[in-house]
Amino acid sequence: MEKKNDKDPLNAPEESKDSTARRDFIRDIIEDDLKTNKHQGRVHTRFPPEPNGYLHIGHAKSICLNFGIAAQYNGLCNLRFDDTNPSKEDVEYVESIMEDVHWLGFDWQERMFYASDYFEKLYDYAVQLIKVGKAYVCDLSPEETRQYRGSFTEPGKNSPYRNRSVEENLDLFTRMRAGEFPDGFRTLRAKIDMASPNINLRDPVIYRIMRAEHHRTGNKWLIYPMYDYAHPLSDAFEGITHSICTLEFEDHRPLYDWCLEQVPVPCHPQQIEFARLNLSYTVMSKRKLLQLVQEGHVRGWDDPRMPTIAGLRRRGYTHEAIQNFCEVIGVAKRDSMVDIALLEHCIRQDLNKHASRVMAVLRPLRVVIENYPEGEAEELEAINNPEDMSSGTRKVPFSRVLYIEQEDFREEPPPKFWRLAPGREVRLRYAYFIKCVGVVKDEKTGEIIELRCTYDPQTRGGDAPDGRKVKTTLHWVSANHAVPAEVRLYDHLLNKANPAEEENADFRTLLNPKSLEIIANCFVEPSLAKAQPGSRYQFERLGYFCVDPDSTKDKLIFNRTVTLRDEWAKIEKGGKGDTTKSSKRN
Ligand code: ATP
Ligand code: MG
């Protein structure tokens, strides 16, 4: 009994599972290459993270693209750690990246590589570049190098060391490797064109001296290749056909090609750039995410407020929802901002189909059913998932003392408040009609501490034989049977949709102080007593929740994955296309 909403173009994960139907400008290029047999009919991509942080949802876009393309065209996709900058890299990150790529549903089989595997080979190629007069050792300081480089409007100036002999260059480069010079004292530079309009071609540095322990090669190397040199060659060594990266590398493409043209390499991959994912109300740079972790603004890389894969997983996201999101946002050539409401929409779609419905009360208000016998209880039948009848039913205990949500009662109900109020009757989900006949308050504070109600035994299951109607159905739990729980509610990490628009503002000043609310004294229905970390539920009327790994058998802890209210569906319906609107629940 699946509900289908034909009007909602995003409500089509079944159709979109058919990967052969996917088209975008990158796939167009690949199909053309296949037609012309450009790479002998091969399609070989790679996902090349630098192990200097945990992966985020932007990386998921790149992973889905690279692995997705390989799967679609019967090709291969490598996982390659771009570990050429040892000062920021760590094995913890390597391990988390492997876990996250697998969790997302992709497999590199035996093709896991490290750029550091190629250090020796990259060095040999650099020696070859020197020998053919295409690289030289330069003694300019970093500051001087910058000055010589020129600007967008002015050409650069040749380094005074540019015309060193091949012999001298070979000698100095060997001594750079041997550790004869201090860090930063000399560099190896590609000899291209200091007057090039493309600054990246103005004799870029390709090797630097850096004494830093590498997480794999230890202290073996004192010189490290630069990304722009190591990357194209690593791609070529692995037989990559299409090297897909983000737009900021567009101006580096001529350098990518230059590197491959100077030395004999097994193949010449094509670099193709696409727009990186930006998501509203969050940050997406590893440097900033690391700052949040190190400065304690969040509890760690997997804090459920983080846009990391680990954070989203802990929050209750499924890999299906993330894959579907990556498909729906598509691949484009122009940078844009995606509304975080779209990501929330995708997880709602998935959980709506698969999450069991249960009842939980986050802010309990005690209700005593005066005409229900003391000490008695009965079991009512509840549907586990109306979207999936095969998931069956369960029993929910009902008794004289219950909890309902504090916000479901108003002593003086305002207009349009249809929930419980003095003298008013409402339905309790799967149970009975109840009517409020009294309100008990704390004598000192005036706070409402208990409601006195009666129930109508004729309405068992939720309908009155005399046909009388109620306006609202409330969720509830039985006080004696319910299990206490802690619930963690999350809101956007930032309180501004687009932090880049906030001039001169350090993004940390934009952190949402209400991004985490912990409610300690909640109650969940007894069927959840043994819920395992990672299991996901819909708390009726409240949202989707997931058991946190901090949970123990004595203390259940739930994360709210997402509320039930779908801002994205509203945006779509209204045709407003507002891509930055908040999806806050009020
Ligand atoms: P960050 O800017 O977050 O530090 P990065 O580009 O330095 O990211 P890498 O580890 O180099 O991180 O990224 C690995 C791959 O993921 C690269 O191919 C990169 O282009 C891609 N990638 C990184 N961020 C995004 C994003 N926001 N959207 C799409 N792809 C991304
Ligand atoms: Mg990078």
Coordinates of C-alpha atoms and ligand atoms in Angstrom, one line a residue:
M1 CA 0.0 0.0 0.0
E2 CA 2.5 2.6 -1.1
K3 CA 1.3 6.2 -1.4
K4 CA 2.4 7.7 -4.6
N5 CA 2.6 11.3 -5.1
D6 CA 2.9 11.9 -8.8
K7 CA 3.1 15.6 -8.6
D8 CA 6.3 15.5 -6.6
P9 CA 9.1 14.9 -9.1
L10 CA 11.4 14.0 -6.2
N11 CA 9.2 11.2 -5.1
A12 CA 10.6 8.8 -7.6
P13 CA 13.4 6.8 -6.2
E14 CA 12.2 3.6 -7.9
E15 CA 12.5 5.1 -11.3
S16 CA 15.8 6.8 -10.6
K17 CA 17.4 3.5 -9.4
D18 CA 17.6 2.6 -13.1
S19 CA 21.1 3.9 -13.5
T20 CA 21.3 3.6 -17.2
A21 CA 18.8 6.4 -17.5
R22 CA 21.1 8.9 -15.8
R23 CA 22.5 11.6 -18.0
D24 CA 24.6 14.7 -17.4
F25 CA 27.4 16.6 -19.1
I26 CA 30.0 14.2 -17.7
R27 CA 28.2 11.1 -18.9
D28 CA 27.7 12.8 -22.3
I29 CA 31.5 13.2 -22.6
I30 CA 32.0 9.6 -21.5
E31 CA 29.5 8.3 -24.0
D32 CA 31.2 10.3 -26.8
D33 CA 34.5 8.9 -25.8
L34 CA 33.0 5.4 -25.9
K35 CA 31.7 6.0 -29.4
T36 CA 35.1 7.2 -30.6
N37 CA 36.9 4.5 -28.7
K38 CA 39.1 7.2 -27.1
H39 CA 40.4 5.0 -24.2
Q40 CA 39.9 1.7 -26.0
G41 CA 36.4 1.6 -24.6
R42 CA 37.6 1.8 -21.0
V43 CA 36.0 3.9 -18.3
H44 CA 38.1 4.2 -15.2
T45 CA 37.5 6.8 -12.5
R46 CA 38.9 7.4 -9.1
F47 CA 37.8 9.1 -5.9
P48 CA 40.9 10.9 -4.5
P49 CA 40.4 12.2 -0.9
E50 CA 43.1 13.7 1.0
P51 CA 43.2 12.0 4.4
N52 CA 43.1 15.2 6.4
G53 CA 39.6 15.0 7.8
Y54 CA 36.3 13.0 7.7
L55 CA 34.3 12.9 4.5
H56 CA 31.3 15.2 4.2
I57 CA 28.1 15.2 2.1
G58 CA 30.0 17.1 -0.7
H59 CA 32.4 14.2 -0.9
A60 CA 29.4 11.9 -1.1
K61 CA 28.4 13.7 -4.3
S62 CA 31.8 13.0 -5.7
I63 CA 31.8 9.4 -4.6
C64 CA 28.3 8.7 -6.1
L65 CA 29.5 10.3 -9.3
N66 CA 32.8 8.5 -9.7
F67 CA 31.6 5.1 -8.5
G68 CA 28.2 5.5 -10.1
I69 CA 29.8 6.3 -13.5
A70 CA 32.1 3.3 -13.2
A71 CA 29.1 1.0 -12.4
Q72 CA 27.0 2.5 -15.2
Y73 CA 29.6 2.0 -17.9
N74 CA 31.0 -1.3 -16.8
G75 CA 34.1 0.4 -15.7
L76 CA 36.3 0.6 -12.6
C77 CA 36.7 3.2 -9.8
N78 CA 39.7 3.4 -7.6
L79 CA 40.0 4.8 -4.1
R80 CA 43.1 6.8 -3.9
F81 CA 44.4 8.7 -0.9
D82 CA 46.0 11.9 -2.0
D83 CA 48.5 11.9 0.8
T84 CA 51.1 14.4 -0.4
N85 CA 50.8 16.8 2.5
P86 CA 51.9 14.9 5.6
S87 CA 51.5 17.8 8.0
K88 CA 47.8 17.4 8.1
E89 CA 47.2 13.8 7.4
D90 CA 46.4 10.9 9.7
V91 CA 45.5 7.2 9.7
E92 CA 42.4 8.0 11.7
Y93 CA 41.1 9.8 8.6
V94 CA 42.2 7.0 6.2
E95 CA 40.2 4.5 8.2
S96 CA 37.1 6.7 8.5
I97 CA 37.2 7.4 4.8
M98 CA 37.2 3.7 4.0
E99 CA 34.4 3.0 6.4
D100 CA 32.3 5.9 4.9
V101 CA 32.8 4.9 1.3
H102 CA 31.8 1.3 2.1
W103 CA 28.8 2.5 4.2
L104 CA 27.6 4.6 1.3
G105 CA 27.4 1.4 -0.7
F106 CA 30.5 1.5 -2.9
D107 CA 33.4 -0.9 -3.3
W108 CA 36.9 -0.3 -4.7
Q109 CA 37.7 -4.0 -4.5
E110 CA 41.4 -4.4 -4.6
R111 CA 42.0 -1.0 -6.0
M112 CA 43.0 1.1 -3.0
F113 CA 46.0 3.3 -3.6
Y114 CA 48.0 6.0 -2.0
A115 CA 49.8 8.8 -3.8
S116 CA 52.6 8.0 -1.4
D117 CA 53.0 4.6 -3.1
Y118 CA 54.3 6.6 -6.1
F119 CA 56.8 8.8 -4.3
E120 CA 59.7 7.0 -5.7
K121 CA 58.2 7.0 -9.2
L122 CA 57.2 10.6 -9.0
Y123 CA 60.8 11.5 -8.0
D124 CA 62.1 9.6 -11.0
Y125 CA 59.8 11.5 -13.3
A126 CA 60.9 14.8 -11.7
V127 CA 64.5 13.8 -12.5
Q128 CA 63.4 13.2 -16.1
L129 CA 61.8 16.6 -16.2
I130 CA 65.1 18.1 -15.1
K131 CA 67.0 16.1 -17.7
V132 CA 64.8 17.4 -20.6
G133 CA 65.2 21.0 -19.3
K134 CA 61.6 21.2 -18.0
A135 CA 62.3 21.7 -14.3
Y136 CA 64.8 23.6 -12.3
V137 CA 65.8 24.1 -8.7
C138 CA 65.0 27.5 -7.5
D139 CA 66.4 29.3 -4.5
L140 CA 63.9 32.1 -4.2
S141 CA 62.3 32.4 -0.8
P142 CA 58.5 31.8 -0.6
E143 CA 58.0 35.5 -0.4
E144 CA 60.2 36.2 -3.4
T145 CA 58.6 33.5 -5.4
R146 CA 55.2 35.2 -4.8
Q147 CA 56.6 38.6 -5.9
Y148 CA 58.1 37.1 -9.0
R149 CA 54.9 35.4 -9.9
G150 CA 53.1 38.7 -10.9
S151 CA 49.4 39.0 -10.7
F152 CA 46.2 38.7 -12.8
T153 CA 47.1 41.9 -14.6
E154 CA 50.9 41.7 -14.6
P155 CA 53.1 39.0 -16.1
G156 CA 55.6 37.2 -13.8
K157 CA 59.4 37.6 -13.9
N158 CA 61.8 34.8 -14.6
S159 CA 63.6 33.5 -11.5
P160 CA 67.3 34.2 -11.6
Y161 CA 67.8 30.4 -11.1
R162 CA 65.7 29.5 -14.1
N163 CA 68.7 28.8 -16.4
R164 CA 70.7 26.6 -14.2
S165 CA 72.4 23.7 -16.0
V166 CA 70.9 20.3 -16.0
E167 CA 73.9 19.0 -14.0
E168 CA 73.5 21.6 -11.3
N169 CA 69.8 21.0 -11.1
L170 CA 70.3 17.3 -10.8
D171 CA 72.9 17.8 -8.1
L172 CA 70.8 20.2 -6.1
F173 CA 67.6 18.1 -6.4
T174 CA 69.5 15.0 -5.2
R175 CA 70.8 17.0 -2.3
M176 CA 67.3 18.3 -1.5
R177 CA 66.2 14.7 -1.2
A178 CA 69.2 13.9 0.9
G179 CA 68.3 16.5 3.5
E180 CA 71.2 18.9 2.9
F181 CA 69.0 22.0 3.0
P182 CA 66.5 23.3 5.6
D183 CA 62.7 23.3 5.0
G184 CA 61.6 25.8 2.4
F185 CA 65.1 26.7 1.4
R186 CA 64.8 25.5 -2.2
T187 CA 62.1 24.2 -4.5
L188 CA 61.9 22.3 -7.7
R189 CA 59.8 24.2 -10.2
A190 CA 58.4 23.3 -13.6
K191 CA 59.8 25.5 -16.3
I192 CA 56.7 26.6 -18.3
D193 CA 56.0 30.3 -18.9
M194 CA 56.3 33.2 -16.4
A195 CA 54.2 35.4 -18.8
S196 CA 51.4 32.9 -19.1
P197 CA 48.0 34.5 -18.5
N198 CA 47.3 31.5 -16.4
I199 CA 49.1 32.0 -13.1
N200 CA 49.2 28.2 -12.5
L201 CA 51.6 27.9 -15.5
R202 CA 54.1 30.5 -14.2
D203 CA 56.7 28.0 -13.2
P204 CA 54.7 26.2 -10.5
V205 CA 56.6 24.6 -7.6
I206 CA 56.4 20.8 -7.9
Y207 CA 58.6 19.8 -5.0
R208 CA 59.2 21.3 -1.6
I209 CA 61.5 20.5 1.2
M210 CA 59.4 19.6 4.3
R211 CA 60.5 17.7 7.4
A212 CA 57.3 16.1 8.5
E213 CA 56.5 12.5 9.5
H214 CA 54.3 10.9 6.9
H215 CA 51.6 8.5 8.2
R216 CA 52.9 5.8 5.7
T217 CA 56.4 6.6 4.7
G218 CA 57.5 7.9 8.1
N219 CA 60.7 10.0 7.9
K220 CA 61.9 8.5 4.6
W221 CA 61.1 11.6 2.6
L222 CA 62.3 15.2 3.2
I223 CA 60.8 16.5 0.0
Y224 CA 57.2 16.1 -1.0
P225 CA 55.6 16.5 -4.5
M226 CA 52.9 19.2 -4.9
Y227 CA 49.3 18.1 -5.6
D228 CA 49.3 19.6 -9.1
Y229 CA 52.2 17.5 -10.1
A230 CA 51.4 14.3 -8.2
H231 CA 47.8 14.2 -9.2
P232 CA 48.0 13.9 -13.0
L233 CA 50.8 11.4 -12.8
S234 CA 49.0 9.3 -10.2
D235 CA 46.0 9.3 -12.4
A236 CA 48.1 8.2 -15.4
F237 CA 49.9 5.4 -13.4
E238 CA 46.5 4.0 -12.5
G239 CA 45.2 4.1 -16.1
I240 CA 42.4 6.6 -15.2
T241 CA 40.4 7.7 -18.2
H242 CA 38.3 10.5 -16.7
S243 CA 39.6 12.4 -13.8
I244 CA 36.6 14.1 -12.3
C245 CA 37.2 17.0 -9.9
T246 CA 35.6 20.2 -8.7
L247 CA 35.5 23.5 -10.5
E248 CA 38.3 25.2 -8.7
F249 CA 40.6 23.0 -10.6
E250 CA 39.5 24.3 -14.0
D251 CA 42.4 26.7 -14.1
H252 CA 44.8 23.9 -13.2
R253 CA 43.8 21.8 -16.1
P254 CA 46.5 23.2 -18.5
L255 CA 49.0 22.3 -15.8
Y256 CA 47.5 18.8 -15.4
D257 CA 47.9 18.3 -19.2
W258 CA 51.3 19.9 -19.3
C259 CA 52.6 17.4 -16.7
L260 CA 51.3 14.5 -18.7
E261 CA 52.8 15.8 -21.9
Q262 CA 56.4 16.2 -20.7
V263 CA 57.0 12.6 -19.7
P264 CA 56.2 9.2 -21.1
V265 CA 53.1 8.0 -19.2
P266 CA 50.9 5.0 -19.9
C267 CA 47.8 7.1 -20.6
H268 CA 46.5 10.6 -20.7
P269 CA 43.4 11.0 -18.6
Q270 CA 40.9 13.8 -19.2
Q271 CA 40.3 16.1 -16.4
I272 CA 36.6 17.1 -16.1
E273 CA 35.3 19.7 -13.6
F274 CA 31.9 19.9 -12.0
A275 CA 30.3 22.2 -9.4
R276 CA 31.0 21.3 -5.8
L277 CA 28.0 20.8 -3.5
N278 CA 27.2 23.7 -1.2
L279 CA 24.5 23.1 1.3
S280 CA 22.6 25.9 3.2
Y281 CA 23.0 26.4 6.9
T282 CA 26.2 24.4 7.2
V283 CA 29.9 24.5 6.3
M284 CA 31.5 22.2 3.9
S285 CA 35.2 22.6 4.2
K286 CA 37.3 20.1 6.1
R287 CA 39.4 23.0 7.5
K288 CA 36.3 24.5 9.1
L289 CA 34.9 21.2 10.2
L290 CA 38.2 20.4 11.9
Q291 CA 38.0 23.7 13.7
L292 CA 34.6 22.9 15.0
V293 CA 35.9 19.6 16.3
Q294 CA 39.1 20.9 17.8
E295 CA 37.5 23.9 19.5
G296 CA 34.7 21.8 20.9
H297 CA 31.8 23.5 19.2
V298 CA 30.6 20.0 18.4
R299 CA 31.2 16.6 20.1
G300 CA 33.4 15.2 17.3
W301 CA 33.5 14.5 13.6
D302 CA 30.4 12.3 13.9
D303 CA 28.4 14.8 15.9
P304 CA 24.9 14.5 14.3
R305 CA 24.9 18.2 13.5
M306 CA 28.0 17.8 11.3
P307 CA 27.5 17.5 7.5
T308 CA 30.0 14.6 7.6
I309 CA 29.0 11.1 6.5
A310 CA 29.7 9.9 10.0
G311 CA 27.5 12.6 11.5
L312 CA 24.7 12.0 9.1
R313 CA 24.9 8.3 9.8
R314 CA 24.8 8.8 13.5
R315 CA 21.9 11.2 13.0
G316 CA 19.9 8.4 11.4
Y317 CA 20.5 9.0 7.7
T318 CA 20.5 5.9 5.5
H319 CA 22.9 5.5 2.6
E320 CA 19.9 5.1 0.3
A321 CA 18.7 8.6 1.2
I322 CA 22.2 10.1 0.6
Q323 CA 22.6 8.3 -2.7
N324 CA 19.1 9.5 -3.7
F325 CA 20.0 13.1 -2.7
C326 CA 23.1 13.0 -4.8
E327 CA 21.1 11.8 -7.8
V328 CA 18.4 14.4 -7.4
I329 CA 20.9 17.3 -7.1
G330 CA 22.5 16.2 -10.3
V331 CA 25.8 17.4 -11.7
A332 CA 26.3 20.9 -13.2
K333 CA 29.0 23.2 -14.4
R334 CA 28.0 26.1 -12.2
D335 CA 28.3 26.6 -8.5
S336 CA 25.0 26.8 -6.6
M337 CA 23.6 26.4 -3.1
V338 CA 21.4 23.4 -2.4
D339 CA 18.7 23.9 0.2
I340 CA 19.3 21.6 3.2
A341 CA 15.5 21.0 3.1
L342 CA 16.1 18.9 0.1
L343 CA 18.4 16.6 2.0
E344 CA 15.8 16.3 4.8
H345 CA 13.2 15.6 2.2
C346 CA 15.2 12.7 0.9
I347 CA 15.7 11.0 4.3
R348 CA 12.0 11.6 5.1
Q349 CA 11.0 9.8 1.9
D350 CA 13.1 6.8 2.8
L351 CA 12.2 6.6 6.4
N352 CA 8.5 7.0 5.6
K353 CA 8.7 3.7 3.8
H354 CA 10.9 1.8 6.1
A355 CA 10.7 3.2 9.7
S356 CA 8.4 1.6 12.2
R357 CA 5.9 3.9 13.8
V358 CA 6.0 4.0 17.6
M359 CA 4.8 6.3 20.3
A360 CA 7.0 8.5 22.5
V361 CA 6.3 11.5 24.7
L362 CA 9.1 14.0 24.8
R363 CA 7.7 16.4 27.4
P364 CA 5.4 14.3 29.5
L365 CA 2.2 15.5 31.1
R366 CA 0.6 13.0 33.5
V367 CA -3.0 12.0 32.7
V368 CA -5.1 10.0 35.2
I369 CA -8.2 8.2 33.6
E370 CA -10.5 8.4 36.6
N371 CA -13.0 5.8 35.4
Y372 CA -10.3 3.3 34.4
P373 CA -9.8 0.6 37.1
E374 CA -6.7 0.9 39.2
G375 CA -4.1 -1.8 38.8
E376 CA -5.5 -3.0 35.5
A377 CA -4.0 -2.8 32.0
E378 CA -4.9 -4.0 28.5
E379 CA -3.1 -4.3 25.2
L380 CA -4.2 -2.5 22.1
E381 CA -3.1 -3.3 18.6
A382 CA -1.0 -0.8 16.7
I383 CA 0.0 -0.7 13.1
N384 CA 3.8 -0.7 12.6
N385 CA 3.9 1.0 9.3
P386 CA 0.8 2.1 7.3
E387 CA 3.2 2.5 4.2
D388 CA 4.2 -1.1 4.5
M389 CA 1.4 -3.4 5.8
S390 CA 3.8 -6.4 5.7
S391 CA 5.5 -5.0 8.7
G392 CA 2.5 -6.0 10.8
T393 CA 1.2 -4.9 14.1
R394 CA 2.3 -4.8 17.7
K395 CA 0.7 -4.5 21.2
V396 CA 0.7 -1.3 23.1
P397 CA -0.3 -1.3 26.8
F398 CA -2.9 1.0 28.1
S399 CA -3.7 1.7 31.8
R400 CA -5.1 4.3 34.2
V401 CA -2.1 6.6 34.2
L402 CA -0.7 7.9 31.0
Y403 CA 1.6 10.5 29.6
I404 CA 0.7 12.8 26.8
E405 CA 2.8 15.7 25.4
Q406 CA 2.6 18.9 27.4
E407 CA 2.0 21.0 24.3
D408 CA -1.1 18.9 23.5
F409 CA -3.0 20.5 26.3
R410 CA -4.0 24.1 26.8
E411 CA -6.1 25.3 29.8
E412 CA -7.3 28.2 27.7
P413 CA -7.2 27.0 24.1
P414 CA -6.6 29.7 21.5
P415 CA -8.7 29.6 18.3
K416 CA -7.8 26.7 16.0
F417 CA -6.1 24.8 18.9
W418 CA -8.0 21.5 18.5
R419 CA -6.1 19.4 21.0
L420 CA -7.0 18.7 24.6
A421 CA -8.5 21.4 26.8
P422 CA -10.9 21.3 29.8
G423 CA -14.2 19.8 28.9
R424 CA -12.9 18.7 25.5
E425 CA -12.8 15.2 24.1
V426 CA -9.9 13.9 21.9
R427 CA -8.8 10.5 20.6
L428 CA -5.8 8.6 21.9
R429 CA -4.1 6.8 19.1
Y430 CA -5.2 3.1 18.8
A431 CA -7.0 3.5 22.2
Y432 CA -10.0 5.5 23.3
F433 CA -11.7 8.9 23.4
I434 CA -10.8 10.7 26.5
K435 CA -12.3 13.9 28.0
C436 CA -10.5 16.3 30.3
V437 CA -12.5 16.8 33.5
G438 CA -10.0 18.4 35.8
V439 CA -6.6 20.1 36.0
V440 CA -4.2 19.7 38.9
K441 CA -1.7 22.4 39.5
D442 CA 1.3 22.8 41.7
E443 CA 0.1 24.9 44.6
K444 CA 3.2 27.0 44.7
T445 CA 4.1 27.5 41.1
G446 CA 0.7 27.2 39.4
E447 CA 2.3 24.8 36.9
I448 CA 0.0 22.1 35.5
I449 CA 1.2 18.8 36.9
E450 CA -1.7 16.4 36.1
L451 CA -4.9 16.2 34.0
R452 CA -7.9 14.3 35.3
C453 CA -9.8 12.6 32.5
T454 CA -12.5 10.1 31.8
Y455 CA -12.5 7.6 28.9
D456 CA -15.3 6.1 26.9
P457 CA -15.0 2.3 26.9
Q458 CA -17.3 2.2 23.8
T459 CA -14.6 3.9 21.7
R460 CA -11.9 1.2 21.9
G461 CA -9.9 1.2 18.7
G462 CA -10.7 4.9 18.1
D463 CA -14.3 5.2 16.9
A464 CA -17.5 6.1 18.7
P465 CA -20.5 3.8 18.0
D466 CA -22.8 6.8 18.2
G467 CA -20.8 8.5 15.4
R468 CA -19.6 11.4 17.4
K469 CA -16.4 12.9 16.1
V470 CA -13.3 14.4 17.7
K471 CA -10.9 16.8 16.0
T472 CA -7.6 15.4 17.1
T473 CA -5.7 12.2 17.8
L474 CA -2.9 12.4 20.4
H475 CA 0.0 10.1 20.9
W476 CA 0.6 8.8 24.5
V477 CA 2.4 6.2 26.5
S478 CA 1.3 4.2 29.6
A479 CA 3.1 5.6 32.6
N480 CA 3.7 2.2 34.3
H481 CA 4.9 0.5 31.1
A482 CA 6.8 3.3 29.4
V483 CA 10.6 3.3 29.2
P484 CA 12.5 6.4 30.1
A485 CA 14.8 7.8 27.4
E486 CA 16.9 10.8 26.5
V487 CA 16.2 12.5 23.3
R488 CA 18.5 14.8 21.4
L489 CA 16.9 17.3 19.1
Y490 CA 19.0 18.9 16.4
D491 CA 18.7 22.0 14.4
H492 CA 20.8 23.7 11.7
L493 CA 24.5 24.0 12.5
L494 CA 24.5 27.7 11.4
N495 CA 21.7 30.3 11.8
K496 CA 22.5 31.8 8.4
A497 CA 21.7 30.0 5.1
N498 CA 24.7 31.2 3.2
P499 CA 27.7 32.0 5.5
A500 CA 29.7 33.3 2.5
E501 CA 27.2 36.2 2.2
E502 CA 28.0 37.4 5.7
E503 CA 30.7 39.9 5.1
N504 CA 33.8 39.6 7.3
A505 CA 32.0 37.2 9.6
D506 CA 34.0 34.4 11.1
F507 CA 31.7 31.4 10.4
R508 CA 32.0 30.5 14.1
T509 CA 30.0 33.6 15.0
L510 CA 27.2 32.2 12.9
L511 CA 26.9 29.0 14.8
N512 CA 23.3 28.3 15.9
P513 CA 23.3 28.2 19.7
K514 CA 20.1 26.1 19.6
S515 CA 21.5 23.4 17.3
L516 CA 21.3 20.9 20.1
E517 CA 18.6 20.5 22.7
I518 CA 18.8 17.6 25.1
I519 CA 15.6 16.4 26.7
A520 CA 16.4 14.1 29.5
N521 CA 13.1 12.8 30.8
C522 CA 11.2 11.4 27.9
F523 CA 9.2 8.2 27.7
V524 CA 9.0 5.7 24.9
E525 CA 6.6 2.8 24.5
P526 CA 7.9 -0.5 26.0
S527 CA 8.4 -2.1 22.6
L528 CA 11.5 0.0 22.3
A529 CA 13.1 -1.3 25.5
K530 CA 15.7 -3.3 23.7
A531 CA 16.2 -1.0 20.7
Q532 CA 19.7 -1.3 19.3
P533 CA 22.0 1.6 18.3
G534 CA 21.4 2.6 14.7
S535 CA 17.7 1.5 14.6
R536 CA 15.3 4.0 13.2
Y537 CA 11.7 4.8 14.1
Q538 CA 9.0 7.3 13.5
F539 CA 7.8 8.8 16.7
E540 CA 4.2 9.4 15.8
R541 CA 3.5 13.1 15.2
L542 CA 7.1 14.1 16.2
G543 CA 9.5 13.0 13.6
Y544 CA 12.1 10.3 12.7
F545 CA 14.5 9.2 15.4
C546 CA 17.5 6.9 15.6
V547 CA 19.1 5.2 18.6
D548 CA 22.4 6.8 19.4
P549 CA 25.5 4.7 19.9
D550 CA 25.8 6.3 23.4
S551 CA 22.7 4.3 24.3
T552 CA 23.2 1.5 26.9
K553 CA 20.8 -1.1 28.0
D554 CA 20.0 1.0 31.1
K555 CA 19.7 4.3 29.2
L556 CA 18.1 4.7 25.8
I557 CA 19.2 7.7 23.8
F558 CA 17.6 8.9 20.6
N559 CA 18.7 11.4 18.0
R560 CA 16.0 13.2 16.0
T561 CA 17.0 12.6 12.4
V562 CA 14.4 15.0 11.0
T563 CA 10.9 16.4 11.8
L564 CA 7.9 15.2 10.0
R565 CA 7.1 18.6 8.4
D566 CA 8.4 18.7 4.9
E567 CA 9.5 22.2 4.0
W568 CA 10.8 21.0 0.7
A569 CA 7.5 19.6 -0.5
K570 CA 6.0 23.0 0.4
I571 CA 8.6 24.9 -1.6
E572 CA 7.9 22.6 -4.5
K573 CA 4.2 23.0 -4.3
G574 CA 4.3 26.7 -3.9
G575 CA 6.7 26.8 -6.9
K576 CA 8.7 29.4 -5.1
G577 CA 11.9 27.6 -5.7
D578 CA 13.4 29.4 -2.7
T579 CA 16.6 27.5 -2.2
T580 CA 17.7 29.0 1.0
K581 CA 14.7 28.9 3.1
S582 CA 14.9 27.5 6.6
S583 CA 13.2 24.2 7.3
K584 CA 12.9 24.9 10.9
R585 CA 10.1 23.3 12.9
N586 CA 8.3 25.9 15.0
Ligands
ATP1 P1 37.4 20.5 1.4 O1 37.3 21.7 0.6 O2 36.2 20.1 2.1 O3 38.6 20.4 2.3 P2 38.8 19.0 -0.6 O4 38.5 19.2 -2.0 O5 40.1 19.5 0.0 O6 37.6 19.3 0.3 P3 39.5 16.3 -1.0 O7 39.8 15.2 0.1 O8 40.6 16.7 -1.8 O9 38.8 17.4 -0.2 O10 38.3 15.8 -1.9 C1 38.2 14.6 -2.5 C2 37.4 14.7 -3.7 O11 36.1 15.1 -3.3 C3 37.9 15.7 -4.7 O12 37.8 15.1 -6.0 C4 37.0 16.9 -4.5 O13 36.9 17.6 -5.7 C5 35.7 16.2 -4.1 N1 34.9 17.2 -3.3 C6 35.3 17.8 -2.2 N2 34.4 18.7 -1.7 C7 33.3 18.5 -2.5 C8 32.0 19.1 -2.6 N3 31.6 20.0 -1.7 N4 31.2 18.7 -3.6 C9 31.6 17.8 -4.5 N5 32.8 17.2 -4.5 C10 33.7 17.6 -3.5
MG2 MG 41.5 18.7 -2.1

